[in-house]
mmCIF file of C-alpha atoms and ligand atoms in Angstrom:
data_model
loop_
_atom_site.group_PDB
_atom_site.id
_atom_site.type_symbol
_atom_site.label_atom_id
_atom_site.label_comp_id
_atom_site.label_asym_id
_atom_site.label_seq_id
_atom_site.Cartn_x
_atom_site.Cartn_y
_atom_site.Cartn_z
ATOM 1 C CA MET A 1 1.026 -12.423 -12.987
ATOM 2 C CA ALA A 2 3.172 -11.358 -16.043
ATOM 3 C CA MET A 3 1.347 -9.043 -18.371
ATOM 4 C CA THR A 4 1.985 -8.585 -22.097
ATOM 5 C CA ALA A 5 -0.381 -5.707 -22.521
ATOM 6 C CA LEU A 6 -2.212 -3.428 -20.114
ATOM 7 C CA PRO A 7 -5.450 -1.980 -21.036
ATOM 8 C CA ALA A 8 -6.511 1.733 -21.221
ATOM 9 C CA LEU A 9 -5.774 2.846 -17.666
ATOM 10 C CA LEU A 10 -6.921 6.091 -15.859
ATOM 11 C CA LEU A 11 -4.966 6.856 -12.641
ATOM 12 C CA VAL A 12 -6.777 9.439 -10.338
ATOM 13 C CA GLY A 13 -4.037 10.744 -7.980
ATOM 14 C CA GLY A 14 -0.368 10.479 -9.073
ATOM 15 C CA GLY A 15 1.198 11.013 -5.502
ATOM 16 C CA ARG A 16 3.413 8.441 -3.535
ATOM 17 C CA MET A 17 1.233 5.439 -4.048
ATOM 18 C CA GLY A 18 -0.303 6.080 -7.471
ATOM 19 C CA GLY A 19 3.231 7.132 -8.720
ATOM 20 C CA ALA A 20 4.731 3.956 -7.238
ATOM 21 C CA MET A 21 1.955 1.845 -9.035
ATOM 22 C CA LEU A 22 2.497 3.691 -12.152
ATOM 23 C CA ALA A 23 6.256 2.814 -12.166
ATOM 24 C CA GLY A 24 5.273 -0.844 -11.834
ATOM 25 C CA TRP A 25 2.929 -0.734 -14.751
ATOM 26 C CA ARG A 26 5.573 0.865 -16.815
ATOM 27 C CA GLU A 27 7.894 -1.884 -16.138
ATOM 28 C CA GLN A 28 5.275 -4.341 -17.124
ATOM 29 C CA GLY A 29 4.875 -2.724 -20.570
ATOM 30 C CA LEU A 30 2.285 -0.052 -20.039
ATOM 31 C CA ALA A 31 1.203 1.079 -23.470
ATOM 32 C CA SER A 32 -0.800 4.278 -22.400
ATOM 33 C CA ALA A 33 -2.533 5.756 -19.428
ATOM 34 C CA ILE A 34 -3.829 9.094 -18.331
ATOM 35 C CA VAL A 35 -2.867 10.383 -14.801
ATOM 36 C CA VAL A 36 -5.143 13.005 -13.420
ATOM 37 C CA ASP A 37 -3.421 15.046 -10.809
ATOM 38 C CA PRO A 38 -3.360 18.913 -10.390
ATOM 39 C CA SER A 39 0.001 18.909 -8.348
ATOM 40 C CA THR A 40 3.357 20.181 -10.001
ATOM 41 C CA PRO A 41 5.355 16.993 -9.048
ATOM 42 C CA ALA A 42 2.892 14.797 -11.039
ATOM 43 C CA ALA A 43 3.699 16.435 -14.171
ATOM 44 C CA SER A 44 7.037 14.504 -14.153
ATOM 45 C CA LEU A 45 5.010 11.363 -14.461
ATOM 46 C CA ALA A 46 4.299 12.268 -18.102
ATOM 47 C CA GLY A 47 6.063 10.616 -21.094
ATOM 48 C CA GLY A 48 6.322 7.110 -22.528
ATOM 49 C CA GLY A 49 2.715 6.983 -23.328
ATOM 50 C CA VAL A 50 1.454 8.410 -20.203
ATOM 51 C CA LEU A 51 -0.339 11.758 -20.308
ATOM 52 C CA VAL A 52 -0.880 13.794 -17.164
ATOM 53 C CA VAL A 53 -3.858 16.177 -16.898
ATOM 54 C CA PRO A 54 -4.729 18.467 -13.921
ATOM 55 C CA SER A 55 -8.392 17.643 -13.720
ATOM 56 C CA PHE A 56 -11.107 15.516 -14.924
ATOM 57 C CA ALA A 57 -12.414 18.068 -17.453
ATOM 58 C CA GLU A 58 -8.966 17.798 -19.128
ATOM 59 C CA ILE A 59 -9.496 14.012 -20.084
ATOM 60 C CA PRO A 60 -9.607 13.652 -23.742
ATOM 61 C CA ALA A 61 -13.098 13.214 -25.027
ATOM 62 C CA GLY A 62 -13.594 9.607 -26.094
ATOM 63 C CA PHE A 63 -10.982 8.018 -23.792
ATOM 64 C CA THR A 64 -12.652 4.815 -22.419
ATOM 65 C CA PRO A 65 -10.480 3.271 -19.816
ATOM 66 C CA GLU A 66 -10.899 -0.341 -18.826
ATOM 67 C CA ALA A 67 -9.586 0.443 -15.241
ATOM 68 C CA VAL A 68 -9.649 3.507 -13.168
ATOM 69 C CA VAL A 69 -7.363 3.547 -10.112
ATOM 70 C CA LEU A 70 -8.525 5.811 -7.322
ATOM 71 C CA ALA A 71 -5.407 7.094 -5.476
ATOM 72 C CA VAL A 72 -6.342 10.385 -3.982
ATOM 73 C CA LYS A 73 -6.563 11.062 -0.195
ATOM 74 C CA PRO A 74 -9.743 9.626 1.311
ATOM 75 C CA GLN A 75 -10.801 13.009 2.431
ATOM 76 C CA MET A 76 -10.819 14.179 -1.223
ATOM 77 C CA ALA A 77 -13.128 11.294 -2.287
ATOM 78 C CA GLY A 78 -16.428 13.096 -1.948
ATOM 79 C CA GLU A 79 -15.381 16.039 -4.116
ATOM 80 C CA VAL A 80 -13.283 14.090 -6.701
ATOM 81 C CA LEU A 81 -15.109 10.853 -7.439
ATOM 82 C CA PRO A 82 -18.605 11.709 -8.487
ATOM 83 C CA ALA A 83 -17.276 12.924 -12.023
ATOM 84 C CA TYR A 84 -15.786 9.516 -12.685
ATOM 85 C CA ALA A 85 -19.208 7.764 -12.502
ATOM 86 C CA ARG A 86 -19.204 8.424 -16.289
ATOM 87 C CA PHE A 87 -16.896 5.334 -16.641
ATOM 88 C CA ALA A 88 -18.950 3.085 -14.513
ATOM 89 C CA GLY A 89 -20.600 1.136 -17.344
ATOM 90 C CA GLN A 90 -17.423 -0.038 -18.829
ATOM 91 C CA ALA A 91 -14.349 0.236 -16.272
ATOM 92 C CA VAL A 92 -13.480 -1.525 -13.120
ATOM 93 C CA PHE A 93 -12.506 0.909 -10.323
ATOM 94 C CA ILE A 94 -9.713 0.096 -8.136
ATOM 95 C CA SER A 95 -9.701 2.153 -5.048
ATOM 96 C CA ILE A 96 -6.637 2.267 -2.694
ATOM 97 C CA MET A 97 -8.076 4.851 -0.351
ATOM 98 C CA ALA A 98 -7.631 3.906 3.223
ATOM 99 C CA GLY A 99 -10.964 3.317 5.131
ATOM 100 C CA LYS A 100 -13.255 3.901 2.078
ATOM 101 C CA THR A 101 -15.595 1.024 1.790
ATOM 102 C CA ILE A 102 -16.913 -0.433 -1.443
ATOM 103 C CA LYS A 103 -20.389 0.844 -0.326
ATOM 104 C CA ALA A 104 -19.234 4.347 0.287
ATOM 105 C CA VAL A 105 -17.230 4.283 -3.036
ATOM 106 C CA GLY A 106 -20.311 3.026 -4.767
ATOM 107 C CA ALA A 107 -22.441 5.728 -3.389
ATOM 108 C CA MET A 108 -20.144 8.184 -5.396
ATOM 109 C CA LEU A 109 -19.840 6.164 -8.426
ATOM 110 C CA GLY A 110 -23.149 4.581 -8.840
ATOM 111 C CA VAL A 111 -24.494 1.490 -7.003
ATOM 112 C CA ARG A 112 -23.887 -0.768 -9.980
ATOM 113 C CA ALA A 113 -20.165 0.275 -10.427
ATOM 114 C CA ALA A 114 -17.564 -2.627 -10.479
ATOM 115 C CA ILE A 115 -15.324 -1.741 -7.489
ATOM 116 C CA VAL A 116 -12.114 -3.453 -6.174
ATOM 117 C CA ARG A 117 -11.091 -2.137 -2.718
ATOM 118 C CA ALA A 118 -7.235 -2.755 -2.155
ATOM 119 C CA MET A 119 -4.748 -1.841 0.311
ATOM 120 C CA PRO A 120 -1.171 -1.556 -0.935
ATOM 121 C CA ASN A 121 1.984 -0.416 0.868
ATOM 122 C CA THR A 122 4.803 1.793 0.017
ATOM 123 C CA PRO A 123 7.478 -1.058 -0.854
ATOM 124 C CA ALA A 124 5.264 -0.933 -4.147
ATOM 125 C CA ALA A 125 7.735 1.690 -5.159
ATOM 126 C CA VAL A 126 10.460 -1.135 -5.672
ATOM 127 C CA ARG A 127 7.949 -3.862 -6.750
ATOM 128 C CA GLN A 128 8.117 -5.372 -3.189
ATOM 129 C CA GLY A 129 4.689 -4.367 -2.154
ATOM 130 C CA PHE A 130 1.999 -6.260 -0.437
ATOM 131 C CA THR A 131 -1.670 -5.608 -1.512
ATOM 132 C CA VAL A 132 -4.740 -7.225 0.103
ATOM 133 C CA ALA A 133 -7.773 -6.685 -2.193
ATOM 134 C CA VAL A 134 -11.549 -7.452 -2.069
ATOM 135 C CA ALA A 135 -13.918 -7.403 -4.974
ATOM 136 C CA GLY A 136 -17.268 -5.809 -4.915
ATOM 137 C CA ALA A 137 -20.538 -7.592 -6.019
ATOM 138 C CA HIS A 138 -20.421 -6.085 -9.567
ATOM 139 C CA VAL A 139 -17.013 -7.095 -10.459
ATOM 140 C CA SER A 140 -16.724 -9.575 -13.174
ATOM 141 C CA ALA A 141 -14.218 -12.379 -13.186
ATOM 142 C CA ARG A 142 -12.352 -10.791 -15.995
ATOM 143 C CA GLN A 143 -12.149 -7.489 -14.234
ATOM 144 C CA ARG A 144 -10.983 -9.150 -11.020
ATOM 145 C CA GLN A 145 -8.263 -10.694 -13.233
ATOM 146 C CA LEU A 146 -7.429 -7.308 -14.579
ATOM 147 C CA ALA A 147 -7.208 -5.808 -11.080
ATOM 148 C CA ASP A 148 -5.120 -8.597 -9.944
ATOM 149 C CA ALA A 149 -2.655 -7.951 -12.873
ATOM 150 C CA LEU A 150 -2.377 -4.284 -12.095
ATOM 151 C CA LEU A 151 -1.883 -4.702 -8.495
ATOM 152 C CA ALA A 152 0.628 -7.607 -9.005
ATOM 153 C CA ALA A 153 2.831 -4.958 -10.747
ATOM 154 C CA ALA A 154 3.610 -3.510 -7.406
ATOM 155 C CA GLY A 155 4.322 -6.780 -5.608
ATOM 156 C CA GLU A 156 2.362 -9.759 -3.990
ATOM 157 C CA VAL A 157 -1.318 -9.685 -4.043
ATOM 158 C CA ALA A 158 -3.741 -11.536 -1.677
ATOM 159 C CA TRP A 159 -7.702 -11.463 -2.094
ATOM 160 C CA VAL A 160 -10.039 -11.809 0.771
ATOM 161 C CA ASP A 161 -13.968 -12.019 0.779
ATOM 162 C CA ASP A 162 -14.531 -10.226 3.970
ATOM 163 C CA GLU A 163 -14.292 -6.526 3.554
ATOM 164 C CA ALA A 164 -13.926 -5.991 7.329
ATOM 165 C CA LEU A 165 -10.467 -7.385 7.250
ATOM 166 C CA LEU A 166 -9.215 -4.441 5.224
ATOM 167 C CA ASP A 167 -9.226 -2.537 8.561
ATOM 168 C CA PRO A 168 -6.574 -4.686 10.297
ATOM 169 C CA VAL A 169 -4.845 -5.086 7.089
ATOM 170 C CA THR A 170 -4.529 -1.426 6.715
ATOM 171 C CA ALA A 171 -3.014 -1.436 10.253
ATOM 172 C CA ILE A 172 -0.528 -4.334 9.701
ATOM 173 C CA SER A 173 0.712 -4.115 6.082
ATOM 174 C CA GLY A 174 -0.653 -0.921 4.982
ATOM 175 C CA GLY A 175 1.322 1.129 7.789
ATOM 176 C CA GLY A 176 3.774 -1.873 8.519
ATOM 177 C CA PRO A 177 6.718 -0.367 6.702
ATOM 178 C CA ALA A 178 6.467 2.810 9.074
ATOM 179 C CA TYR A 179 6.870 0.366 12.008
ATOM 180 C CA VAL A 180 10.063 -1.199 10.528
ATOM 181 C CA PHE A 181 11.502 2.241 9.656
ATOM 182 C CA LEU A 182 10.881 3.256 13.249
ATOM 183 C CA LEU A 183 12.804 0.323 14.480
ATOM 184 C CA THR A 184 15.661 1.379 12.156
ATOM 185 C CA GLU A 185 15.590 4.750 13.638
ATOM 186 C CA LEU A 186 15.605 3.492 17.301
ATOM 187 C CA MET A 187 18.530 0.947 16.537
ATOM 188 C CA GLU A 188 20.378 3.836 14.985
ATOM 189 C CA ARG A 189 19.801 6.185 18.057
ATOM 190 C CA ALA A 190 20.652 3.365 20.514
ATOM 191 C CA ALA A 191 23.922 2.792 18.648
ATOM 192 C CA CYS A 192 24.936 6.413 18.795
ATOM 193 C CA ASP A 193 23.994 6.436 22.506
ATOM 194 C CA GLN A 194 26.469 3.577 22.918
ATOM 195 C CA GLY A 195 29.162 5.676 21.452
ATOM 196 C CA ILE A 196 29.158 4.394 17.924
ATOM 197 C CA PRO A 197 29.897 7.095 15.464
ATOM 198 C CA ALA A 198 26.766 8.545 13.745
ATOM 199 C CA ALA A 199 27.623 7.324 10.102
ATOM 200 C CA LEU A 200 28.539 3.754 11.370
ATOM 201 C CA ALA A 201 25.308 3.740 13.474
ATOM 202 C CA ARG A 202 23.253 4.619 10.352
ATOM 203 C CA GLN A 203 25.027 2.025 8.174
ATOM 204 C CA MET A 204 24.574 -0.613 10.925
ATOM 205 C CA ALA A 205 21.073 0.003 11.637
ATOM 206 C CA ARG A 206 19.967 -0.004 7.847
ATOM 207 C CA GLN A 207 21.975 -2.947 6.634
ATOM 208 C CA THR A 208 20.669 -4.880 9.788
ATOM 209 C CA VAL A 209 17.103 -4.463 8.853
ATOM 210 C CA ILE A 210 17.824 -5.067 5.132
ATOM 211 C CA GLY A 211 19.845 -8.121 5.780
ATOM 212 C CA ALA A 212 17.230 -9.526 8.169
ATOM 213 C CA ALA A 213 14.382 -8.863 5.507
ATOM 214 C CA ALA A 214 16.578 -10.847 2.891
ATOM 215 C CA LEU A 215 17.197 -13.670 5.230
ATOM 216 C CA LEU A 216 13.435 -13.815 5.962
ATOM 217 C CA ALA A 217 12.792 -13.749 2.171
ATOM 218 C CA ALA A 218 15.467 -16.392 1.444
ATOM 219 C CA SER A 219 14.182 -18.715 4.360
ATOM 220 C CA ASP A 220 11.377 -21.091 4.800
ATOM 221 C CA GLU A 221 11.660 -20.885 8.513
ATOM 222 C CA ASP A 222 9.206 -18.789 10.593
ATOM 223 C CA ALA A 223 10.345 -15.462 11.946
ATOM 224 C CA ALA A 224 10.177 -17.015 15.481
ATOM 225 C CA ASP A 225 12.807 -19.665 14.412
ATOM 226 C CA LEU A 226 15.038 -17.132 12.872
ATOM 227 C CA ARG A 227 14.833 -15.041 16.009
ATOM 228 C CA ILE A 228 15.729 -18.115 18.072
ATOM 229 C CA ALA A 229 18.666 -18.897 15.765
ATOM 230 C CA VAL A 230 20.179 -15.445 16.882
ATOM 231 C CA THR A 231 19.336 -15.833 20.711
ATOM 232 C CA SER A 232 21.938 -17.971 22.539
ATOM 233 C CA PRO A 233 20.859 -18.968 25.825
ATOM 234 C CA ASN A 234 21.869 -16.573 28.466
ATOM 235 C CA GLY A 235 23.642 -14.328 25.750
ATOM 236 C CA THR A 236 23.523 -10.906 24.893
ATOM 237 C CA THR A 237 20.436 -10.985 22.601
ATOM 238 C CA GLU A 238 18.531 -13.054 25.141
ATOM 239 C CA ARG A 239 19.198 -10.062 27.627
ATOM 240 C CA ALA A 240 17.823 -7.454 25.058
ATOM 241 C CA LEU A 241 14.849 -9.581 24.032
ATOM 242 C CA ALA A 242 13.859 -10.094 27.695
ATOM 243 C CA VAL A 243 13.437 -6.343 28.113
ATOM 244 C CA LEU A 244 11.658 -5.822 24.700
ATOM 245 C CA ARG A 245 9.207 -8.740 25.507
ATOM 246 C CA ALA A 246 8.530 -8.041 29.141
ATOM 247 C CA ASP A 247 4.648 -7.604 29.711
ATOM 248 C CA ASP A 248 4.382 -3.915 29.233
ATOM 249 C CA ALA A 249 6.944 -3.446 26.618
ATOM 250 C CA TRP A 250 6.711 -4.334 22.883
ATOM 251 C CA PRO A 251 4.097 -7.408 22.705
ATOM 252 C CA LYS A 252 1.480 -5.266 24.498
ATOM 253 C CA SER A 253 2.295 -1.888 23.107
ATOM 254 C CA PHE A 254 2.352 -3.429 19.516
ATOM 255 C CA ALA A 255 -1.062 -4.977 19.904
ATOM 256 C CA THR A 256 -2.558 -1.780 21.351
ATOM 257 C CA ALA A 257 -1.004 0.199 18.393
ATOM 258 C CA ILE A 258 -2.414 -2.115 15.681
ATOM 259 C CA GLN A 259 -5.819 -2.010 17.544
ATOM 260 C CA ALA A 260 -5.648 1.869 17.357
ATOM 261 C CA ALA A 261 -4.789 1.879 13.702
ATOM 262 C CA THR A 262 -7.535 -0.632 12.982
ATOM 263 C CA THR A 263 -9.949 1.633 14.892
ATOM 264 C CA ARG A 264 -8.822 4.747 12.763
ATOM 265 C CA SER A 265 -9.432 2.753 9.623
ATOM 266 C CA ARG A 266 -12.925 1.994 10.666
ATOM 267 C CA ALA A 267 -13.547 5.561 11.748
ATOM 268 C CA LEU A 268 -12.385 6.875 8.243
ATOM 269 C CA SER A 269 -15.081 4.806 6.594
ATOM 270 C CA ASP A 270 -18.065 6.358 8.782
HETATM 271 N N1 NAP B 1 1.209 6.187 1.454
HETATM 272 C C1 NAP B 1 0.659 4.984 1.893
HETATM 273 O O1 NAP B 1 1.501 4.175 2.513
HETATM 274 C C2 NAP B 1 -0.439 4.371 1.375
HETATM 275 C C3 NAP B 1 -0.609 2.958 1.660
HETATM 276 C C4 NAP B 1 -1.830 2.470 1.071
HETATM 277 C C5 NAP B 1 -2.822 3.268 0.594
HETATM 278 N N2 NAP B 1 -2.590 4.571 0.455
HETATM 279 C C6 NAP B 1 -3.720 5.348 -0.175
HETATM 280 O O2 NAP B 1 -3.310 5.864 -1.222
HETATM 281 C C7 NAP B 1 -3.967 7.072 -1.481
HETATM 282 C C8 NAP B 1 -2.879 8.205 -1.849
HETATM 283 O O3 NAP B 1 -2.008 8.273 -0.859
HETATM 284 P P1 NAP B 1 -0.676 8.963 -1.061
HETATM 285 O O4 NAP B 1 0.345 8.596 0.163
HETATM 286 O O5 NAP B 1 -0.071 8.541 -2.358
HETATM 287 O O6 NAP B 1 -1.069 10.501 -1.093
HETATM 288 P P2 NAP B 1 -0.437 11.638 -1.905
HETATM 289 O O7 NAP B 1 0.995 11.454 -2.118
HETATM 290 O O8 NAP B 1 -0.870 12.873 -1.279
HETATM 291 O O9 NAP B 1 -1.039 11.515 -3.313
HETATM 292 C C9 NAP B 1 -2.457 12.026 -3.807
HETATM 293 C C10 NAP B 1 -2.268 12.720 -5.020
HETATM 294 O O10 NAP B 1 -3.516 13.097 -5.543
HETATM 295 C C11 NAP B 1 -3.420 14.547 -5.915
HETATM 296 N N3 NAP B 1 -4.711 15.126 -5.923
HETATM 297 C C12 NAP B 1 -5.254 16.153 -5.336
HETATM 298 N N4 NAP B 1 -6.576 16.486 -5.869
HETATM 299 C C13 NAP B 1 -6.703 15.788 -6.848
HETATM 300 C C14 NAP B 1 -7.768 15.583 -7.760
HETATM 301 N N5 NAP B 1 -8.968 16.386 -7.685
HETATM 302 N N6 NAP B 1 -7.712 14.746 -8.802
HETATM 303 C C15 NAP B 1 -6.569 13.930 -9.049
HETATM 304 N N7 NAP B 1 -5.641 13.945 -7.839
HETATM 305 C C16 NAP B 1 -5.594 14.876 -7.041
HETATM 306 C C17 NAP B 1 -2.492 15.144 -4.872
HETATM 307 O O11 NAP B 1 -2.124 16.367 -5.463
HETATM 308 P P3 NAP B 1 -1.751 17.553 -4.184
HETATM 309 O O12 NAP B 1 -0.523 17.064 -3.305
HETATM 310 O O13 NAP B 1 -1.653 18.691 -4.941
HETATM 311 O O14 NAP B 1 -3.010 17.655 -3.466
HETATM 312 C C18 NAP B 1 -1.380 14.102 -4.838
HETATM 313 O O15 NAP B 1 -0.403 14.191 -5.792
HETATM 314 C C19 NAP B 1 -4.685 7.496 -0.197
HETATM 315 O O16 NAP B 1 -6.101 7.272 -0.373
HETATM 316 C C20 NAP B 1 -4.204 6.509 0.859
HETATM 317 O O17 NAP B 1 -5.151 6.172 1.788
HETATM 318 C C21 NAP B 1 -1.526 5.160 0.773
#
């Protein structure tokens, strides 16, 4: 969704994800925002209508945000969030904290607080993110639209009604970039093992992943069909895939890995 003007915005936590989202809002024509973050790197987020303050106490009196984005680590929530209950009457809270349920966040901000829980991923830094969001009971249609516009500045957004889905979403799209980066690392290492010089191995692995992603983006075909198109019967790729797809290799370990991440996401909300 294209935005012409963003509302008064408060970002709590200007780290990797918060900083990436802020970059997207800037590109969309952010007029003004306040970032609360005590870290030294966060100071560089200041400028162009963005004020960075180290703590809640430093937020200028009278500032009335329409949206408060909660982007601190989940383990900080209990300590950090209660002060922000002050904005619960007027603002929609957008929490991107992994594993923190709407109920848990509501317990810190007030049970009537309007809360959207969202799970973005790091390609948000280049506006290619994917976010899945769920709206709490007190979120108005207008607040949901506002949250959608803010999240869309980081890439594609999908909404679900069942909050329980956020745990597998965290495992698949939240952590997903890490699995693709691991694949890139493994390809690079395997190339080196085959005697390919290190610089060429790095270039090959990176560009193969970038090229495959671009092909996926440009094509209407399923990933499976694109895979089959590379796989000649009895050829070299078929040999490699037979190893990777053997019972105890990729398919099984990947499913087990996603289950482990989903279980961890559930545990974080306990
Ligand atoms: N990274 C991902 O792939 C990803 C994906 C989806 C969701 N998330 C969620 O996004 C949230 C942030 O993750 P991240 O990777 O961006 O972490 P991060 O880089 O550590 O960012 C968190 C920031 O919050 C700051 N902070 C600490 N105490 C604060 C306070 N009292 N008030 C305001 N800011 C404070 C931290 O400063 P210090 O460094 O000084 O502590 C840091 O700059 C997490 O809840 C995570 O679950 C992350």
